[in-house]
GROMACS .gro file of C-alpha atoms in nm:
model
  124
    1MET     CA    1  -0.263   2.196  -0.619
    2LEU     CA    2   0.114   2.165  -0.609
    3LYS     CA    3   0.316   2.479  -0.553
    4LYS     CA    4   0.602   2.440  -0.801
    5ARG     CA    5   0.816   2.200  -0.998
    6LEU     CA    6   1.105   2.036  -0.825
    7THR     CA    7   1.472   2.086  -0.907
    8ASN     CA    8   1.678   1.794  -1.039
    9LYS     CA    9   1.832   1.727  -0.696
   10GLN     CA   10   1.491   1.747  -0.527
   11MET     CA   11   1.362   1.500  -0.786
   12ASP     CA   12   1.653   1.267  -0.703
   13VAL     CA   13   1.551   1.272  -0.336
   14MET     CA   14   1.180   1.233  -0.414
   15ASN     CA   15   1.244   0.939  -0.650
   16ILE     CA   16   1.429   0.759  -0.371
   17LEU     CA   17   1.141   0.825  -0.130
   18TRP     CA   18   0.881   0.720  -0.390
   19GLU     CA   19   1.066   0.395  -0.459
   20ASN     CA   20   1.075   0.291  -0.092
   21ASP     CA   21   0.785   0.154   0.106
   22LYS     CA   22   0.901   0.299   0.435
   23PRO     CA   23   1.006   0.643   0.560
   24MET     CA   24   1.376   0.716   0.525
   25ALA     CA   25   1.639   0.915   0.715
   26ALA     CA   26   1.873   1.146   0.523
   27SER     CA   27   2.157   0.897   0.578
   28GLU     CA   28   1.949   0.623   0.412
   29ILE     CA   29   1.876   0.852   0.117
   30LEU     CA   30   2.252   0.904   0.084
   31LYS     CA   31   2.311   0.526   0.081
   32ALA     CA   32   2.048   0.491  -0.193
   33ASN     CA   33   2.225   0.748  -0.413
   34GLU     CA   34   2.587   0.814  -0.320
   35LYS     CA   35   2.619   1.069  -0.604
   36LEU     CA   36   2.432   1.309  -0.376
   37ASN     CA   37   2.607   1.453  -0.072
   38ILE     CA   38   2.452   1.480   0.272
   39ASN     CA   39   2.445   1.862   0.265
   40THR     CA   40   2.253   1.858  -0.064
   41ILE     CA   41   2.010   1.602   0.078
   42HIS     CA   42   1.948   1.818   0.387
   43ALA     CA   43   1.895   2.130   0.173
   44CYS     CA   44   1.653   1.943  -0.053
   45ILE     CA   45   1.459   1.801   0.239
   46ARG     CA   46   1.427   2.149   0.395
   47LYS     CA   47   1.271   2.279   0.074
   48LEU     CA   48   1.054   1.971   0.029
   49LEU     CA   49   0.924   2.010   0.384
   50GLU     CA   50   0.858   2.380   0.326
   51GLU     CA   51   0.669   2.307   0.004
   52GLU     CA   52   0.485   2.015   0.172
   53TYR     CA   53   0.609   1.748  -0.068
   54VAL     CA   54   0.739   1.543   0.228
   55LYS     CA   55   0.662   1.517   0.597
   56VAL     CA   56   0.837   1.382   0.902
   57ALA     CA   57   0.688   1.038   0.961
   58TYR     CA   58   0.866   0.986   1.291
   59ILE     CA   59   1.190   1.047   1.482
   60ASP     CA   60   1.404   0.753   1.585
   61TYR     CA   61   1.763   0.639   1.618
   62SER     CA   62   1.964   0.584   1.303
   63GLY     CA   63   2.268   0.412   1.449
   64ASN     CA   64   2.364   0.623   1.751
   65VAL     CA   65   2.203   0.944   1.626
   66MET     CA   66   1.843   1.064   1.653
   67SER     CA   67   1.712   1.117   1.301
   68ARG     CA   68   1.397   1.236   1.133
   69TYR     CA   69   1.243   0.986   0.893
   70PHE     CA   70   1.073   1.137   0.589
   71MET     CA   71   0.795   1.018   0.362
   72PRO     CA   72   0.636   1.176   0.055
   73THR     CA   73   0.299   1.348   0.091
   74VAL     CA   74   0.246   1.357  -0.286
   75SER     CA   75   0.246   1.050  -0.510
   76LYS     CA   76   0.469   1.038  -0.814
   77GLY     CA   77   0.165   1.020  -1.043
   78LYS     CA   78   0.000   1.323  -0.885
   79TYR     CA   79   0.323   1.523  -0.902
   80PHE     CA   80   0.371   1.458  -1.272
   81SER     CA   81   0.008   1.504  -1.370
   82GLU     CA   82  -0.014   1.836  -1.182
   83SER     CA   83   0.331   1.971  -1.267
   84TYR     CA   84   0.331   1.904  -1.637
   85LYS     CA   85  -0.033   1.965  -1.719
   86ASP     CA   86   0.054   2.302  -1.873
   87ILE     CA   87   0.318   2.139  -2.094
   88ILE     CA   88   0.135   1.831  -2.216
   89GLY     CA   89  -0.223   1.950  -2.203
   90SER     CA   90  -0.530   1.765  -2.093
   91LYS     CA   91  -0.551   1.412  -1.958
   92LYS     CA   92  -0.743   1.311  -2.271
   93LEU     CA   93  -0.457   1.436  -2.490
   94ILE     CA   94  -0.205   1.242  -2.280
   95LEU     CA   95  -0.402   0.919  -2.300
   96THR     CA   96  -0.466   0.962  -2.671
   97SER     CA   97  -0.096   1.010  -2.731
   98LEU     CA   98  -0.007   0.705  -2.518
   99ILE     CA   99  -0.256   0.486  -2.701
  100GLU     CA  100  -0.164   0.604  -3.050
  101THR     CA  101   0.209   0.553  -2.998
  102GLU     CA  102   0.194   0.224  -2.806
  103THR     CA  103   0.310  -0.081  -3.002
  104ASN     CA  104   0.297  -0.337  -2.721
  105ILE     CA  105  -0.039  -0.514  -2.683
  106GLU     CA  106   0.034  -0.602  -2.319
  107GLU     CA  107   0.087  -0.234  -2.235
  108LEU     CA  108  -0.242  -0.144  -2.403
  109GLU     CA  109  -0.418  -0.418  -2.209
  110GLN     CA  110  -0.274  -0.281  -1.884
  111LEU     CA  111  -0.405   0.067  -1.973
  112GLU     CA  112  -0.742  -0.083  -2.057
  113ASN     CA  113  -0.752  -0.267  -1.723
  114LEU     CA  114  -0.664   0.051  -1.533
  115ILE     CA  115  -0.944   0.239  -1.708
  116ARG     CA  116  -1.192  -0.042  -1.639
  117LYS     CA  117  -1.098  -0.052  -1.268
  118LYS     CA  118  -1.131   0.325  -1.236
  119LYS     CA  119  -1.474   0.321  -1.402
  120GLU     CA  120  -1.593   0.051  -1.162
  121GLU     CA  121  -1.454   0.246  -0.867
  122LEU     CA  122  -1.638   0.562  -0.976
  123LYS     CA  123  -1.966   0.375  -1.020
  124GLU     CA  124  -1.962   0.258  -0.658
   0.00000   0.00000   0.00000
């Protein structure tokens, strides 16, 4: 169970981490979104570490400086499903709403494939 919802700046940092396949140093997060400043990134990372949304993957050189490299401990999907459950209701309600409002057949087929795969996974 997640502790609390993230602030907008924390979400900015998490989105950068979620979008990358490898752990990132604060300086790399800054390069990915130069609208943030390094002090904000450090403050966000401190809170994210405290709340266990991220962890230190390793420590290594970033240029000439030793840096901690961070990676998310919570997936984007898990964060949103846990954080907004009280707002949007049950999973069934969410899926029903997605299906009823979808107008793209390809999107519906992707949802159907995801459901089929999950059912097969649960049967094993």
